[in-house]
């Protein structure tokens, strides 16, 4: 009965104010609130015009977008090997999307804030699909490369037709004569340029995807439901990295040319997987996702009804938005202490945590001697599974218990300190055998035993001595000949840089060789770092879970600390600032850091290519301590957020509570005498 009186009173108020109810219904059922586009419209699609359906579709699209950028992260080391790219250059390629974000994010998010945001999001997905297509083009133009083809059976068969056995065996792995020509490989920067252009275009797509999409989701749902929707959307997005790393793992198990039979296994550091296959699939699924996202209306019918009843605000035409309006919005954001302090805390956190997002597979490969496939699978399954669990649990807790803004800021402070503690654990989790193997592998390079050889520009082709010492190549070991044993394995003989021949044990079928020959086996010496790798994986999963629990609260603070009219612009401007101060410099700085600890470079006559062996111990200490220090400094800004967020309102009152208050007001107006009597 009370609800009927409320509706009746609203109708009378509208009538007294001269508002035509029929006109309201027409406005609510206009093209702005209708699903579809062009000929794809109708009542059948209109039932999908709900906030929950947008969360699902947008979350799935976020999943595919995250999948694309994660796929790039997982294939970085393979692309470095294929195109001889140093890590600092790959770090520069990585920031290409952040550079474009700097120039596009604030402007695009501002002008898209009151436009048809789902279609802006769809345009962003199409641009990301173009990014995937451009990432594929270097393989189309250059193929798998001669280095990879040399390690296939088909290459050896084709070479044997035009050369004698002696010429075939005298390859780049063995000793060259003095004053021989170095390995001629002209430095071609075209693949690097193509990768950078692809990343640059991808950043524009991300600018159009995230800020308009998140603000559209928040504006078209009740504030009490926003935490749950954000957590579910983030959960669906977190499936993207898991799926991306899984795809990387599957693709890298295939050789870069799947139609040829490789002579090495996936555990060999020279293995190059089929990094290019995944880009084909990603191009198609992102294009299809753009179609589904673009079908949503400019504004949900229920959301428009709530907005019109609240303040009667109408849309400002895109042409009517001036540059001065944007400056006014910027001034409001600059004077918002919660927004500024939260941004400063996030900048330092992102700067310190960025190398773990980009270089984690590479870190696992060089620190714990795992294959590229295993490294990406571990990063993309277990670790991201814990991240997804953290997002879901935090979303449930926030939705159920509705903590205050101060409580959320305090939890972000706790997350920072737990992250710092985990990074200090990374420093302690090292593999001594790997450190020893890396340091020993470079000792013989300047030795007199290989002085008669020219080994500086040979291919990286490690061999293992009987003392379990890895040499960069048979040339660096001073070997002169090679043979194939009955097991099909390559054995190098006459290796003058090896230890005493009496220490050789259990090498099969070497008795047929000269008794005084010093022998090496093809491939790097085995190193067991599995125990340390499992400890590292456990700590990483813990950090992923803890860090994910702070994402929903941090995003909710960012959305609620600004006025509704500045929401989309604040997200876009934040993306621009994060790109300038965190996303761009961090990969470059840490890429340079990785290169500074390189022990063995893949040199050519004209350039220095990718790194093959690192000083893992020094790298582990420096990288983790620097990251922990940055996040520790950022935690103090969260104290400022906690202090200034004391009066910030995160959740609106429930609809039931509002209705109850309205019904009480009606009863008080209708029965004032009864109330006075009761009070007396």
XYZ file of C-alpha atoms in Angstrom:
680
model
C 0.000 0.000 0.000
C 2.847 2.338 0.858
C 4.497 1.745 -2.540
C 1.253 2.618 -4.352
C 1.040 5.873 -2.383
C 4.645 6.654 -3.316
C 3.974 6.108 -7.039
C 0.768 8.150 -6.814
C 2.552 11.023 -5.128
C 5.294 10.943 -7.804
C 2.657 11.040 -10.549
C 0.905 14.038 -8.927
C 4.220 15.858 -8.535
C 5.083 15.249 -12.198
C 1.628 16.444 -13.232
C 1.884 19.577 -11.073
C 5.332 20.310 -12.530
C 3.922 20.048 -16.045
C 5.817 16.883 -16.960
C 4.166 14.660 -19.507
C 4.455 11.026 -18.394
C 3.996 9.793 -21.965
C 6.957 11.922 -23.024
C 9.044 10.294 -20.297
C 8.174 6.868 -21.639
C 9.162 7.943 -25.136
C 12.468 9.237 -23.840
C 13.121 5.994 -21.994
C 12.354 3.946 -25.110
C 14.401 6.105 -27.523
C 17.196 4.852 -29.763
C 19.700 5.704 -27.021
C 18.315 2.856 -24.900
C 17.836 0.332 -27.708
C 20.169 -2.597 -28.386
C 21.734 -3.200 -31.776
C 22.690 -1.057 -34.744
C 21.576 -0.541 -38.319
C 19.296 -3.445 -39.338
C 20.260 -5.474 -36.277
C 17.654 -4.047 -33.922
C 14.432 -5.292 -32.421
C 12.619 -6.534 -29.313
C 14.533 -9.821 -29.381
C 17.782 -7.992 -28.617
C 16.266 -5.502 -26.184
C 15.963 -8.077 -23.410
C 19.763 -8.161 -23.258
C 19.964 -4.440 -22.400
C 20.854 -5.039 -18.762
C 23.849 -4.144 -16.639
C 24.481 -7.793 -15.800
C 24.667 -8.776 -19.465
C 27.091 -5.923 -20.190
C 29.315 -7.072 -17.319
C 29.478 -10.552 -18.857
C 30.137 -9.409 -22.436
C 32.560 -6.665 -21.394
C 34.335 -9.077 -19.054
C 34.758 -11.650 -21.828
C 36.061 -8.951 -24.170
C 38.479 -7.832 -21.413
C 39.571 -11.447 -21.138
C 40.470 -11.611 -24.826
C 42.218 -8.221 -24.709
C 44.297 -9.247 -21.687
C 44.958 -12.528 -23.461
C 46.515 -10.652 -26.393
C 48.906 -8.557 -24.305
C 49.773 -11.527 -22.103
C 50.571 -13.546 -25.205
C 53.047 -10.847 -26.187
C 54.633 -10.977 -22.713
C 54.969 -14.758 -22.862
C 56.662 -14.751 -26.267
C 59.167 -11.950 -25.590
C 62.134 -14.266 -24.988
C 61.419 -16.245 -28.159
C 61.137 -13.067 -30.232
C 64.430 -11.860 -28.715
C 66.134 -15.041 -29.902
C 64.502 -14.998 -33.310
C 65.268 -11.356 -34.183
C 68.366 -10.876 -31.947
C 66.742 -8.217 -29.775
C 68.394 -7.074 -26.488
C 66.134 -6.915 -23.442
C 66.349 -3.128 -23.204
C 65.011 -2.899 -26.766
C 62.198 -5.357 -26.009
C 61.397 -3.201 -22.981
C 61.175 -0.188 -25.306
C 58.842 -2.142 -27.604
C 56.668 -3.011 -24.616
C 56.096 0.633 -23.715
C 54.870 1.484 -27.214
C 51.253 1.058 -26.119
C 51.859 3.260 -23.073
C 53.375 6.022 -25.205
C 50.221 6.170 -27.315
C 48.158 6.085 -24.124
C 49.871 9.297 -23.017
C 48.688 11.142 -26.101
C 45.264 9.588 -26.466
C 43.875 8.451 -23.126
C 42.837 11.755 -21.539
C 41.359 13.254 -24.723
C 39.581 10.135 -25.937
C 38.125 9.332 -22.513
C 36.869 12.906 -22.119
C 35.114 13.091 -25.481
C 33.849 9.514 -25.192
C 32.415 10.083 -21.718
C 29.022 11.234 -23.005
C 29.093 9.651 -26.427
C 27.961 6.126 -27.297
C 30.441 4.448 -24.959
C 29.812 0.804 -26.008
C 30.658 1.727 -29.587
C 33.814 3.504 -28.456
C 34.720 0.299 -26.619
C 33.979 -1.750 -29.766
C 36.250 0.546 -31.797
C 38.978 -0.067 -29.244
C 38.617 -3.837 -29.714
C 38.906 -3.496 -33.484
C 42.120 -1.494 -33.039
C 43.467 -4.230 -30.737
C 42.677 -6.777 -33.471
C 44.783 -4.676 -35.873
C 47.557 -4.742 -33.250
C 47.463 -8.562 -33.273
C 47.643 -8.629 -37.061
C 50.676 -6.338 -37.064
C 52.429 -8.557 -34.495
C 52.127 -11.407 -36.996
C 53.650 -9.546 -39.945
C 57.385 -9.993 -39.031
C 56.994 -13.766 -39.286
C 55.140 -13.406 -42.589
C 57.977 -11.273 -44.030
C 61.006 -13.001 -42.480
C 59.930 -16.579 -41.724
C 61.502 -18.772 -39.014
C 65.085 -17.633 -39.719
C 68.252 -19.478 -40.604
C 69.334 -19.997 -36.974
C 66.200 -22.036 -36.304
C 66.346 -23.901 -39.602
C 69.947 -24.941 -38.929
C 68.691 -27.014 -36.013
C 66.305 -29.130 -38.112
C 66.856 -32.422 -39.876
C 65.674 -30.991 -43.184
C 68.382 -28.296 -43.110
C 71.175 -30.881 -42.699
C 69.756 -33.000 -45.499
C 69.583 -30.055 -47.890
C 73.111 -28.949 -47.038
C 74.588 -32.395 -47.670
C 73.553 -32.361 -51.332
C 75.911 -29.543 -52.266
C 78.834 -30.164 -49.966
C 81.172 -32.877 -48.856
C 81.145 -34.358 -45.386
C 84.151 -32.303 -44.309
C 82.495 -29.041 -45.296
C 79.299 -29.996 -43.519
C 81.031 -30.740 -40.258
C 83.061 -27.555 -40.287
C 80.222 -25.351 -39.070
C 79.931 -22.377 -36.749
C 80.050 -24.553 -33.607
C 83.640 -25.688 -34.196
C 86.969 -23.908 -34.152
C 87.604 -21.316 -36.861
C 91.030 -20.472 -38.166
C 92.696 -17.257 -37.113
C 91.602 -14.161 -39.042
C 88.476 -15.913 -40.380
C 85.500 -13.779 -41.220
C 82.983 -13.200 -38.501
C 79.368 -14.230 -38.781
C 77.769 -11.910 -41.304
C 74.278 -10.948 -40.251
C 73.182 -7.458 -41.160
C 71.258 -5.754 -38.402
C 67.674 -5.415 -39.578
C 65.563 -3.109 -37.447
C 62.378 -3.567 -39.464
C 60.909 -6.268 -37.136
C 61.614 -4.026 -34.131
C 59.861 -1.103 -35.813
C 56.878 -3.286 -36.733
C 56.571 -4.553 -33.158
C 56.748 -1.005 -31.798
C 54.111 0.291 -34.240
C 51.846 -2.610 -33.283
C 52.211 -1.790 -29.585
C 51.634 1.914 -30.264
C 48.367 1.169 -32.055
C 47.369 -1.259 -29.300
C 47.668 1.520 -26.706
C 45.064 3.595 -28.544
C 42.712 0.628 -28.476
C 43.223 0.194 -24.732
C 42.448 3.885 -24.148
C 39.115 3.455 -25.917
C 38.345 0.219 -24.114
C 38.969 0.644 -20.402
C 37.938 4.150 -19.304
C 34.618 4.342 -21.236
C 33.833 0.713 -20.421
C 34.384 0.948 -16.666
C 32.493 4.227 -16.325
C 29.614 2.839 -18.430
C 29.429 -0.166 -16.130
C 29.435 1.993 -13.007
C 26.874 4.487 -14.338
C 24.435 1.784 -15.460
C 24.310 -0.185 -12.226
C 23.188 0.612 -8.701
C 26.075 1.744 -6.501
C 25.443 -1.114 -4.077
C 26.006 -3.595 -6.927
C 29.094 -1.918 -8.369
C 31.691 -3.814 -6.234
C 30.245 -7.180 -7.234
C 30.103 -6.191 -10.901
C 33.645 -4.829 -10.852
C 34.924 -8.001 -9.198
C 33.144 -10.251 -11.703
C 34.396 -8.161 -14.603
C 37.927 -8.265 -13.170
C 37.595 -12.010 -12.621
C 36.653 -12.566 -16.264
C 39.525 -10.331 -17.284
C 41.930 -12.326 -15.107
C 41.056 -15.418 -17.102
C 42.683 -13.652 -20.059
C 46.266 -13.844 -18.780
C 45.686 -17.467 -17.735
C 44.393 -18.313 -21.208
C 47.121 -16.214 -22.841
C 49.959 -17.920 -20.989
C 48.373 -21.317 -21.647
C 48.242 -20.491 -25.357
C 51.881 -19.385 -25.191
C 52.825 -22.676 -23.543
C 51.052 -24.704 -26.229
C 52.471 -22.658 -29.118
C 56.043 -22.700 -27.787
C 55.942 -26.489 -27.538
C 55.748 -26.458 -31.334
C 58.899 -25.585 -33.220
C 58.951 -22.196 -34.931
C 58.513 -24.063 -38.221
C 55.950 -26.733 -37.279
C 56.474 -28.582 -40.584
C 60.130 -29.388 -39.865
C 61.641 -31.820 -37.359
C 63.998 -30.112 -34.865
C 67.228 -31.716 -33.671
C 66.913 -30.206 -30.181
C 64.339 -30.455 -27.376
C 62.287 -27.770 -25.667
C 64.755 -27.744 -22.741
C 67.565 -26.575 -25.015
C 68.135 -22.794 -24.637
C 68.300 -22.522 -28.447
C 64.729 -23.789 -28.862
C 62.417 -21.347 -30.633
C 58.707 -22.048 -30.378
C 55.971 -21.121 -32.838
C 55.381 -17.702 -31.262
C 53.417 -16.427 -34.269
C 50.510 -18.911 -34.309
C 48.518 -17.361 -31.447
C 48.234 -13.968 -33.158
C 46.080 -15.484 -35.902
C 43.441 -16.725 -33.438
C 43.511 -13.525 -31.359
C 42.802 -11.359 -34.422
C 39.571 -13.232 -35.128
C 38.183 -13.459 -31.592
C 38.792 -9.755 -30.843
C 36.972 -8.735 -34.024
C 33.967 -10.885 -33.090
C 33.979 -9.474 -29.538
C 33.807 -5.920 -30.932
C 30.520 -6.725 -32.693
C 28.833 -7.955 -29.497
C 30.022 -5.041 -27.339
C 28.948 -2.466 -29.930
C 25.333 -3.716 -29.820
C 24.677 -2.359 -26.325
C 22.683 0.888 -26.072
C 24.125 4.270 -25.259
C 22.441 4.038 -21.856
C 20.519 1.252 -20.138
C 16.766 1.956 -19.799
C 16.780 1.537 -16.017
C 19.863 3.688 -15.618
C 18.337 6.476 -17.705
C 15.158 6.337 -15.625
C 17.189 6.645 -12.422
C 19.182 9.556 -13.814
C 16.131 11.500 -15.025
C 14.396 11.071 -11.687
C 17.517 12.081 -9.821
C 18.510 15.320 -11.498
C 17.006 15.487 -14.977
C 20.494 15.793 -16.483
C 20.559 15.664 -20.253
C 23.420 14.703 -22.488
C 25.855 17.393 -23.549
C 26.452 17.131 -27.294
C 29.938 16.073 -28.309
C 30.391 19.223 -30.349
C 29.394 21.344 -27.350
C 32.242 20.106 -25.181
C 35.102 22.596 -25.137
C 38.757 22.398 -24.186
C 38.033 24.767 -21.288
C 35.550 22.230 -19.877
C 38.301 19.651 -19.844
C 40.660 22.052 -18.056
C 37.966 22.691 -15.443
C 37.655 18.954 -14.894
C 41.433 18.728 -14.561
C 41.447 21.471 -11.904
C 38.806 19.605 -9.901
C 40.885 16.430 -10.029
C 44.091 18.234 -9.027
C 42.395 19.645 -5.919
C 41.010 16.219 -4.940
C 43.499 14.933 -2.346
C 42.117 11.378 -2.256
C 42.446 11.123 -6.032
C 45.975 12.597 -6.083
C 47.338 10.528 -3.167
C 45.792 7.333 -4.498
C 47.403 8.042 -7.875
C 50.840 8.640 -6.338
C 50.618 5.404 -4.351
C 49.563 3.508 -7.466
C 52.410 4.989 -9.555
C 55.111 3.709 -7.207
C 53.361 0.338 -6.835
C 53.018 -0.097 -10.603
C 56.609 1.004 -11.250
C 57.912 -1.551 -8.771
C 55.610 -4.395 -9.810
C 55.828 -3.882 -13.598
C 58.896 -6.126 -14.179
C 57.052 -9.053 -12.577
C 54.176 -8.617 -15.035
C 56.423 -8.373 -18.091
C 59.567 -10.349 -17.317
C 58.319 -13.119 -14.989
C 58.598 -15.916 -17.613
C 62.064 -14.669 -18.547
C 63.006 -14.403 -14.850
C 61.982 -18.030 -14.273
C 63.922 -19.183 -17.340
C 67.203 -17.571 -16.346
C 66.981 -18.036 -12.552
C 65.604 -21.582 -12.301
C 66.565 -23.065 -15.697
C 63.012 -23.840 -16.754
C 61.905 -24.063 -20.371
C 59.959 -21.201 -21.969
C 56.860 -23.403 -22.097
C 57.054 -24.335 -18.393
C 57.746 -20.731 -17.365
C 54.719 -19.344 -19.166
C 52.447 -22.154 -17.987
C 53.429 -21.596 -14.344
C 52.891 -17.853 -14.672
C 49.577 -18.213 -16.459
C 47.857 -20.988 -14.508
C 48.724 -21.219 -10.828
C 49.686 -17.601 -10.239
C 46.781 -16.069 -12.130
C 44.394 -18.598 -10.622
C 45.224 -17.162 -7.203
C 44.747 -13.641 -8.600
C 41.256 -14.542 -9.815
C 40.407 -16.021 -6.402
C 41.594 -12.850 -4.679
C 39.419 -10.654 -6.884
C 36.286 -12.747 -6.332
C 36.758 -12.981 -2.568
C 37.442 -9.258 -2.183
C 34.402 -8.398 -4.323
C 32.200 -10.624 -2.181
C 33.513 -9.139 1.070
C 33.067 -5.545 -0.137
C 29.536 -6.222 -1.424
C 28.433 -8.013 1.740
C 30.041 -5.935 4.480
C 30.267 -2.558 2.657
C 33.462 -1.299 4.326
C 34.152 2.396 4.592
C 36.555 4.259 2.339
C 39.048 4.400 5.203
C 38.909 0.633 5.662
C 39.635 0.129 1.961
C 42.589 2.541 2.056
C 43.945 0.786 5.149
C 43.785 -2.577 3.383
C 45.719 -1.144 0.420
C 48.382 -0.113 2.922
C 48.540 -3.693 4.278
C 48.760 -5.113 0.732
C 51.816 -2.947 0.042
C 53.685 -4.279 3.067
C 52.821 -7.901 2.328
C 54.082 -7.375 -1.223
C 57.362 -5.955 0.057
C 57.781 -8.983 2.348
C 57.203 -11.346 -0.586
C 59.803 -9.586 -2.743
C 62.363 -9.916 0.024
C 61.634 -13.644 -0.053
C 62.420 -13.628 -3.785
C 65.921 -12.384 -2.914
C 66.526 -15.442 -0.738
C 65.097 -17.990 -3.185
C 68.035 -18.534 -5.519
C 69.512 -21.575 -7.232
C 73.195 -21.984 -6.348
C 73.761 -24.577 -9.068
C 72.451 -22.185 -11.710
C 74.632 -19.355 -10.374
C 77.682 -21.623 -10.467
C 76.954 -22.909 -13.955
C 76.545 -19.405 -15.342
C 79.769 -18.141 -13.782
C 81.835 -21.142 -14.928
C 80.528 -21.071 -18.472
C 82.399 -17.862 -19.281
C 85.754 -18.717 -17.685
C 87.362 -20.428 -20.699
C 86.417 -17.769 -23.286
C 89.725 -15.917 -23.092
C 91.824 -18.967 -22.265
C 94.957 -19.759 -24.262
C 93.574 -23.196 -25.097
C 91.184 -21.559 -27.588
C 93.500 -18.731 -28.584
C 93.985 -20.187 -32.058
C 90.226 -20.025 -32.665
C 88.021 -17.073 -33.478
C 84.986 -17.704 -31.261
C 83.606 -14.239 -30.623
C 80.967 -14.369 -33.349
C 79.933 -18.026 -33.411
C 76.354 -19.126 -32.781
C 75.449 -19.875 -29.177
C 75.571 -23.690 -29.116
C 76.440 -24.869 -25.570
C 78.395 -28.040 -24.875
C 78.900 -29.852 -21.577
C 82.241 -31.038 -20.244
C 82.690 -34.187 -18.124
C 83.198 -31.859 -15.132
C 79.621 -30.613 -15.668
C 80.782 -27.216 -16.899
C 78.850 -25.586 -19.729
C 80.857 -23.933 -22.520
C 79.281 -21.338 -24.790
C 80.117 -23.411 -27.848
C 82.429 -26.148 -29.044
C 84.658 -23.375 -30.357
C 85.069 -21.908 -26.869
C 85.914 -25.408 -25.615
C 88.653 -25.662 -28.235
C 87.071 -28.654 -29.972
C 88.191 -29.590 -33.486
C 86.009 -32.546 -34.526
C 82.594 -34.027 -33.906
C 80.912 -37.410 -34.240
C 77.532 -39.042 -33.689
C 77.319 -41.887 -31.176
C 74.988 -44.866 -31.412
C 72.348 -43.033 -29.369
C 72.178 -40.300 -31.983
C 73.839 -37.687 -29.774
C 76.597 -35.372 -30.970
C 80.008 -35.727 -29.298
C 82.804 -33.182 -29.780
C 86.425 -34.318 -29.574
C 89.830 -32.716 -29.381
C 88.518 -30.139 -26.920
C 91.696 -28.520 -25.607
C 89.906 -26.394 -22.981
C 88.456 -29.375 -21.142
C 89.858 -30.846 -17.924
C 91.960 -33.977 -17.605
C 90.696 -36.859 -19.741
C 90.908 -39.217 -16.780
C 87.902 -37.485 -15.195
C 85.609 -38.527 -18.032
C 82.986 -40.959 -16.800
C 80.184 -42.932 -18.406
C 80.127 -41.301 -21.843
C 78.582 -43.955 -24.069
C 80.455 -45.259 -27.095
C 83.512 -43.036 -26.788
C 86.003 -45.904 -26.827
C 86.050 -45.862 -30.601
C 87.407 -42.326 -30.501
C 91.033 -41.462 -29.975
C 92.037 -42.328 -26.442
C 93.720 -38.982 -25.840
C 90.796 -36.877 -27.078
C 89.068 -34.600 -24.646
C 85.336 -34.957 -25.130
C 82.217 -32.760 -24.762
C 78.546 -33.566 -25.170
C 76.196 -31.383 -27.177
C 73.851 -29.198 -25.093
C 74.077 -27.348 -21.787
C 74.862 -29.282 -18.623
C 71.791 -30.262 -16.572
C 71.023 -28.071 -13.559
C 68.426 -29.031 -10.951
C 66.565 -25.970 -9.635
C 63.134 -27.581 -9.227
C 63.006 -27.191 -5.431
C 63.817 -23.480 -5.560
C 61.390 -23.020 -8.441
C 58.523 -24.512 -6.414
C 59.313 -22.215 -3.463
C 59.363 -19.218 -5.806
C 56.060 -20.342 -7.306
C 54.441 -20.596 -3.844
C 55.552 -17.077 -2.886
C 54.409 -15.728 -6.249
C 50.942 -17.266 -5.832
C 50.635 -15.690 -2.375
C 51.586 -12.266 -3.724
C 49.181 -12.596 -6.637
C 46.336 -13.422 -4.249
C 47.118 -10.573 -1.836
C 47.628 -8.041 -4.610
C 44.358 -9.017 -6.278
C 42.381 -8.407 -3.083
C 43.371 -4.748 -3.251
C 42.314 -4.183 -6.875
C 38.575 -3.893 -6.290
C 38.987 -1.562 -3.307
C 41.514 0.614 -5.139
C 39.323 0.912 -8.241
C 36.261 1.647 -6.109
C 38.100 4.464 -4.344
C 39.138 5.893 -7.722
C 35.527 5.814 -8.968
C 33.895 7.236 -5.844
C 36.325 10.024 -4.977
C 35.352 12.095 -8.046
C 32.017 13.586 -9.220
C 29.993 11.540 -11.674
C 30.609 13.996 -14.515
C 34.399 13.624 -14.118
C 34.435 9.841 -13.735
C 35.388 8.801 -17.265
C 37.893 11.637 -17.628
C 39.509 10.771 -14.280
C 40.093 7.194 -15.434
C 41.512 8.330 -18.760
C 43.713 11.002 -17.193
C 44.908 8.447 -14.638
C 45.879 6.064 -17.447
C 47.886 8.852 -19.068
C 49.738 9.686 -15.842
C 50.411 6.010 -15.071
C 51.828 5.572 -18.568
C 54.158 8.572 -18.281
C 55.440 7.832 -14.783
C 55.199 4.034 -14.488
C 54.275 2.001 -17.551
C 56.784 3.691 -19.896
C 59.912 4.113 -17.734
C 59.617 0.890 -15.728
C 60.115 -1.663 -18.566
C 62.939 0.452 -20.007
C 64.720 0.765 -16.653
C 64.395 -2.900 -15.761
C 65.173 -4.009 -19.323
C 68.395 -2.014 -19.069
C 69.001 -3.639 -15.679
C 68.680 -7.141 -17.126
C 71.067 -6.299 -19.960
C 73.624 -4.841 -17.528
C 73.965 -8.282 -15.915
C 74.428 -10.133 -19.199
C 77.511 -12.381 -19.345
C 77.253 -13.773 -22.881
C 75.866 -11.835 -25.850
C 74.855 -13.252 -29.210
C 77.257 -11.015 -31.149
C 77.315 -10.480 -34.888
C 79.689 -8.478 -37.084
C 77.405 -5.461 -37.048
C 75.550 -5.536 -33.731
C 75.069 -7.064 -30.299
C 72.026 -9.330 -30.316
C 70.141 -10.997 -27.477
C 71.635 -12.174 -24.198
C 72.164 -15.900 -23.619
C 73.644 -16.067 -20.091
C 73.067 -13.729 -17.105
C 74.682 -13.113 -13.749
C 71.612 -14.522 -12.036
C 72.668 -13.886 -8.439
C 73.436 -10.187 -8.881
C 70.308 -9.733 -10.985
C 68.134 -11.411 -8.344
C 69.382 -9.147 -5.548
C 69.256 -5.881 -7.481
C 65.923 -6.329 -9.204
C 63.954 -7.514 -6.163
C 65.434 -4.983 -3.725
C 64.762 -2.059 -6.067
C 61.162 -3.200 -6.614
C 60.557 -3.689 -2.882
C 61.937 -0.210 -2.112
C 59.613 1.473 -4.618
C 56.500 -0.241 -3.261
C 57.568 0.540 0.315
C 57.774 4.253 -0.538
C 54.374 4.123 -2.230
C 52.735 2.699 0.886
C 53.112 6.044 2.697
C 50.809 7.760 0.195
C 48.109 5.274 1.133
C 48.278 6.757 4.636
C 47.304 10.090 3.070
C 44.412 8.393 1.258
C 43.283 6.875 4.554
C 43.343 10.265 6.303
C 41.467 12.285 3.674
C 38.895 9.575 2.849
C 37.164 9.859 6.224
C 34.113 11.671 4.807
C 33.989 9.908 1.439
C 30.776 8.068 0.610
C 31.292 4.771 -1.202
C 27.823 3.188 -1.064
C 24.411 4.774 -1.518
C 21.514 3.788 0.668
C 19.598 0.659 -0.322
C 16.402 1.129 -2.298
C 14.425 -0.540 0.495
C 15.765 1.969 2.995
C 14.873 4.892 0.721
C 11.370 3.535 0.159
C 10.898 3.045 3.900
C 11.902 6.647 4.575
C 9.591 7.926 1.864
C 6.658 5.903 3.224
C 7.364 7.238 6.721
C 7.287 10.789 5.358
C 3.918 10.149 3.696
C 2.445 8.722 6.897
C 3.726 11.689 8.886
C 2.103 14.103 6.415
C -1.227 12.237 6.428
C -1.488 11.553 10.165
C 0.265 14.354 12.003
C -2.224 14.417 14.874
C -1.778 10.730 15.627
C 1.962 11.145 15.796
C 1.670 14.126 18.124
C -0.685 12.160 20.350
C 1.703 9.226 20.522
C 4.603 11.516 21.381
C 2.584 13.059 24.218
